[in-house]
XYZ file of C-alpha atoms in Angstrom:
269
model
C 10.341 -17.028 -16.599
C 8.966 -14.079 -14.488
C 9.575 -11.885 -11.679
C 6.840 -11.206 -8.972
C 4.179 -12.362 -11.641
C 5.258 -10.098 -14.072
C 5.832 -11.856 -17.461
C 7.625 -9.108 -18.681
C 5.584 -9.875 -22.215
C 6.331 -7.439 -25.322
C 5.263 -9.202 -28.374
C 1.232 -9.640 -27.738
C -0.891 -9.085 -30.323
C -2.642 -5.416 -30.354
C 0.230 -4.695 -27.013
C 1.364 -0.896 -27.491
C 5.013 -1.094 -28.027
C 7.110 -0.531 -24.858
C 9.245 1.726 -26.342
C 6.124 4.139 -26.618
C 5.331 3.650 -22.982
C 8.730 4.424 -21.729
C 8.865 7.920 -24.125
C 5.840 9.050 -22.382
C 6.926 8.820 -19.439
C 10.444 10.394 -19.810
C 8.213 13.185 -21.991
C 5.720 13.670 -19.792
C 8.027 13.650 -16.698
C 10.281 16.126 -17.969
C 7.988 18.698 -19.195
C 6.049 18.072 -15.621
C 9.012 19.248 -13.912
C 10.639 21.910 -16.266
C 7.237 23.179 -16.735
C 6.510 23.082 -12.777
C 9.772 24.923 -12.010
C 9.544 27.496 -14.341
C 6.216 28.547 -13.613
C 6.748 28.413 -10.138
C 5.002 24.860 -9.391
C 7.827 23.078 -8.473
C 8.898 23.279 -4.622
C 9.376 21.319 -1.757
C 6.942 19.919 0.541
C 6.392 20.469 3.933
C 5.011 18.549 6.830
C 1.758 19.893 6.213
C 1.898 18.612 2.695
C 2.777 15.410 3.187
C 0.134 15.036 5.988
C -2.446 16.510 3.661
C -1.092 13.632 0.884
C -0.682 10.586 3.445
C -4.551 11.275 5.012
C -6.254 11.809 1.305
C -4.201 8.005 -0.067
C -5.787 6.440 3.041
C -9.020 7.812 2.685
C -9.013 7.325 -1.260
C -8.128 3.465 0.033
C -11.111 3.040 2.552
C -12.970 4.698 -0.407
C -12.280 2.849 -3.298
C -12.097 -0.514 -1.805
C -14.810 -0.701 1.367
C -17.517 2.217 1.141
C -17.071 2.341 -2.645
C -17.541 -1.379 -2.636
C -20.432 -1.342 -0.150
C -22.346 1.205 -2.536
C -21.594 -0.847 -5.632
C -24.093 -3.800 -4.056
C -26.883 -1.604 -5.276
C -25.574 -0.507 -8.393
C -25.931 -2.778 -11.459
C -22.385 -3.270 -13.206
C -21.863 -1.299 -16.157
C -18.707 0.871 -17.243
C -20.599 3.993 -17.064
C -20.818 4.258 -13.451
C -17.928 3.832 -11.018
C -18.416 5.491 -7.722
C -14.634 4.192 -6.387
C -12.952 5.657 -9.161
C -15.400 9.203 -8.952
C -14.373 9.389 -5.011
C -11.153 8.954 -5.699
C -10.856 11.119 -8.307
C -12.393 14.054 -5.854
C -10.086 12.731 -3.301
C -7.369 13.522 -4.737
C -8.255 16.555 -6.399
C -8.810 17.936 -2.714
C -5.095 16.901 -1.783
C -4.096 18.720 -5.088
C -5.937 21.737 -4.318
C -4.432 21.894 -0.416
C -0.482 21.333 -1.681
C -0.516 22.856 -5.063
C 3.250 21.541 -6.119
C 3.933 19.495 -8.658
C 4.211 16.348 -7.040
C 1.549 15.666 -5.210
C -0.251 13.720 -7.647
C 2.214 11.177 -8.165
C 2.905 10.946 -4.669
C -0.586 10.362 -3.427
C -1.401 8.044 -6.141
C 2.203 6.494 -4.976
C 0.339 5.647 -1.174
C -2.988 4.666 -2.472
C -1.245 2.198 -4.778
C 0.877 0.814 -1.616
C -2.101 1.249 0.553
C -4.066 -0.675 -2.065
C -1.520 -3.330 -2.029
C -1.353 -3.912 1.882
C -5.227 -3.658 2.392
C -6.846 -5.306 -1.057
C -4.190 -6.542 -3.573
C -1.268 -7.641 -2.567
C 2.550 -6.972 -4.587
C 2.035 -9.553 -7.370
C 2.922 -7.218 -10.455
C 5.066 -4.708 -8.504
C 6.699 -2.110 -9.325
C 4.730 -2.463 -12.558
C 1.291 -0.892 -10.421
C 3.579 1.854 -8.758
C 4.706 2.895 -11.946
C 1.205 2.956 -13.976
C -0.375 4.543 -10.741
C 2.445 6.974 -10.351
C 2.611 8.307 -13.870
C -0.611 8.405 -15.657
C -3.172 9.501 -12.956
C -0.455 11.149 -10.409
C 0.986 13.059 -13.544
C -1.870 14.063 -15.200
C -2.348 16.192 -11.858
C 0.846 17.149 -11.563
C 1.004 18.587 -15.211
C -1.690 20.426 -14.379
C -0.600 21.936 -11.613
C 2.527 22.437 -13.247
C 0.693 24.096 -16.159
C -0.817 26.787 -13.388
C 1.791 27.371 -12.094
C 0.448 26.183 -8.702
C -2.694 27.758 -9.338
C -4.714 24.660 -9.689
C -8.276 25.046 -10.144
C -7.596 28.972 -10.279
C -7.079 29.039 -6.835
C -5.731 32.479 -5.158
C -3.419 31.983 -2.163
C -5.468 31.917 1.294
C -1.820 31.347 3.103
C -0.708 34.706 4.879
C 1.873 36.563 3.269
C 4.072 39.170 4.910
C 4.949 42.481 3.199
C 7.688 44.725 4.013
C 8.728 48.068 2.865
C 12.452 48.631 2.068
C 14.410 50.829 4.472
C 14.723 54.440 3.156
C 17.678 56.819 4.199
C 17.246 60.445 5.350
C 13.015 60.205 5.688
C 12.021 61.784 9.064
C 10.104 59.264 10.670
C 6.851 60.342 11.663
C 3.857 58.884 13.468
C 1.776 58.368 10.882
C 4.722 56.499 8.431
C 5.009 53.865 11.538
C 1.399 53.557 11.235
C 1.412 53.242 7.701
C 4.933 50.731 8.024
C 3.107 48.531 10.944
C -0.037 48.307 8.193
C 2.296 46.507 5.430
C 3.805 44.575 8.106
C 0.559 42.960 9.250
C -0.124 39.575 7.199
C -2.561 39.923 4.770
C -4.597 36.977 3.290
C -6.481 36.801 -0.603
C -9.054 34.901 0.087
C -11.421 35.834 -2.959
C -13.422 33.393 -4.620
C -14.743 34.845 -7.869
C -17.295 33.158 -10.019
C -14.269 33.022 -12.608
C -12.651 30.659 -9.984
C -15.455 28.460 -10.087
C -15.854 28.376 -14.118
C -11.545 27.925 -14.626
C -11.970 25.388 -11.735
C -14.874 23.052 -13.967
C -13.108 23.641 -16.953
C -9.686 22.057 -15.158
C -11.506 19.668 -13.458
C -13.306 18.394 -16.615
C -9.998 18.015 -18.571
C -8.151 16.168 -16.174
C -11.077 13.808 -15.371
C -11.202 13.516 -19.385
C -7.542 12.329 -19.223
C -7.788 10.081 -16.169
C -10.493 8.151 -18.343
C -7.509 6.595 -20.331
C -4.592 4.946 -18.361
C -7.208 2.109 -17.475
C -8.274 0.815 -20.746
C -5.038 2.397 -23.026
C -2.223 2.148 -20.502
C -3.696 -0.669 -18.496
C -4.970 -2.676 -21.054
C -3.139 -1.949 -23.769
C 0.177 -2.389 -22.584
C 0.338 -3.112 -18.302
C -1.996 -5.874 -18.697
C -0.438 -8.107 -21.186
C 2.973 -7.233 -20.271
C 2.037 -8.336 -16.561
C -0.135 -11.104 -17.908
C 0.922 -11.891 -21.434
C -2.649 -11.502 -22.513
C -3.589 -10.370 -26.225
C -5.142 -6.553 -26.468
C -8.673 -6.046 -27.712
C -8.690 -2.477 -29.149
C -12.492 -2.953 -29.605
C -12.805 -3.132 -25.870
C -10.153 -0.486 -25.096
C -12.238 2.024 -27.304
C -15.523 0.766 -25.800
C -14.299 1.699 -22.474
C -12.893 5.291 -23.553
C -15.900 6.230 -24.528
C -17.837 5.296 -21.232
C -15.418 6.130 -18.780
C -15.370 9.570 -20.143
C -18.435 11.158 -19.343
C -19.180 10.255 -16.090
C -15.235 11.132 -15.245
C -15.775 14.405 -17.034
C -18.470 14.944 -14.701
C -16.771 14.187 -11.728
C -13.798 15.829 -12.190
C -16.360 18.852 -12.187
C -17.403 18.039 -8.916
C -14.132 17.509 -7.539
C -12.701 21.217 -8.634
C -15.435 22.832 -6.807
C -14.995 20.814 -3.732
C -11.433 21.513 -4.015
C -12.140 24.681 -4.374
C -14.451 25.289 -1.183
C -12.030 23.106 1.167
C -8.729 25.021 0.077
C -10.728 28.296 1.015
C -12.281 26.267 4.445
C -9.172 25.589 5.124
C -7.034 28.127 3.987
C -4.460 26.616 1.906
């Protein structure tokens, strides 16, 4: 008996008990968001934001699944090198760096993973994709950001911010206080990139590319997979595939903080 292919299997050999899957997510959820709106992370988006988030899913899609897949003809196959996964990984990070609320991972992955469905996959296995999408790469963004308080990357705010001066009582008004009033009136923008930006930026990037090496082969394979599929979990493989996804994610999510970096300042997010 299954629903929409999902076996709905919890007894496979080596399968990480579903209990443990569901307390991560409730964890890691709930500090995401307490974190987020404590430290400021945690607001609404806008239009802009969810344009930013629907135009990086789609082009983390035509990415993963038709350049990526182009490139990959001239690659041999190997678990060290994945240039999908690396694009997307710097896709995203981009959208990140542009919306900066806790979120905005787990929505975009949300969209690629429906994308992903309408373009390459299909819904056999839904929600079970939504929710492994959603929750382990999505999150592990979204903590971060939620860790920063918005600050992602180390990111100062480019967006223009307007500064007023309290009204005072009995102060003769003279030409040089208007001058002085219309001066902290005028929108003012921090737009400095220090190399301290750069180095907190790598060192983000790196950790959260560390992270993003394990929902495939522990989440995925260790519990998605044979619940979906009812198929037994090789821990030898799982462990293989932590080790080589790491460095080369590492590496990328390098890359992706400092192009996050430079288009938030292009753009002036």
């Amino acid at each position: 008996m299954s629903f929409n292919g999902i076996a709905g299997a919890v007894n496979e050999p080596g399968e990480i008990p579903w209990e443990l899957v569901l307390l991560y997510f409730l964890v890691a959820l709930a500090i995401a968001f307490l974190l987020g709106k404590r430290s400021g992370g945690l607001k609404a988006f806008n239009t802009l934001d969810l344009i930013y988030i629907g135009i990086g899913s789609a082009f983390a899609v035509a990415w993963e699944f038709y350049i990526a897949g182009f490139l990959d003809r001239f690659i041999p196959s190997n678990p060290f090198v994945s240039v999908g996964f690396w694009g997307r990984i710097i896709i995203v990070f981009i959208v990140a760096a542009l919306v900066r609320k806790v979120g905005v991972g787990m929505l975009t992955l949300f969209i690629f993973d429906v994308l992903g469905d309408i373009f390459h996959y299909g819904f056999g296995g839904e929600p079970m994709y939504f929710i492994y999408e959603t929750f382990t790469y999505g999150l592990f963004v979204d903590l971060m950001i939620a860790a920063t308080g918005g600050r992602i990357f180390g990111l100062p705010n480019f967006a223009p911010s307007v500064t007023t001066k309290p009204p005072t009582q009995n102060i003769q008004k003279t030409t040089m206080q208007s001058a002085e009033k219309e001066e902290e009136d005028t929108p003012t923008r921090s737009t400095s990139i220090t190399k301290s930006t750069f180095i907190v930026g790598a060192i983000e990037g790196a950790i959260i590319g560390i992270l993003w090496a394990f929902p495939d082969p522990v989440f995925y394979d260790g519990f998605f997979r044979p619940f979906i599929e009812a198929k037994i979990v090789n821990w030898g493989y799982i462990y293989y595939h932590i080790y080589a996804y790491m460095p080369g994610d590492a590496i990328a999510g390098i890359i992706g903080a400092i192009i996050a970096i430079i288009v938030a300042r292009a753009v002036g997010s």
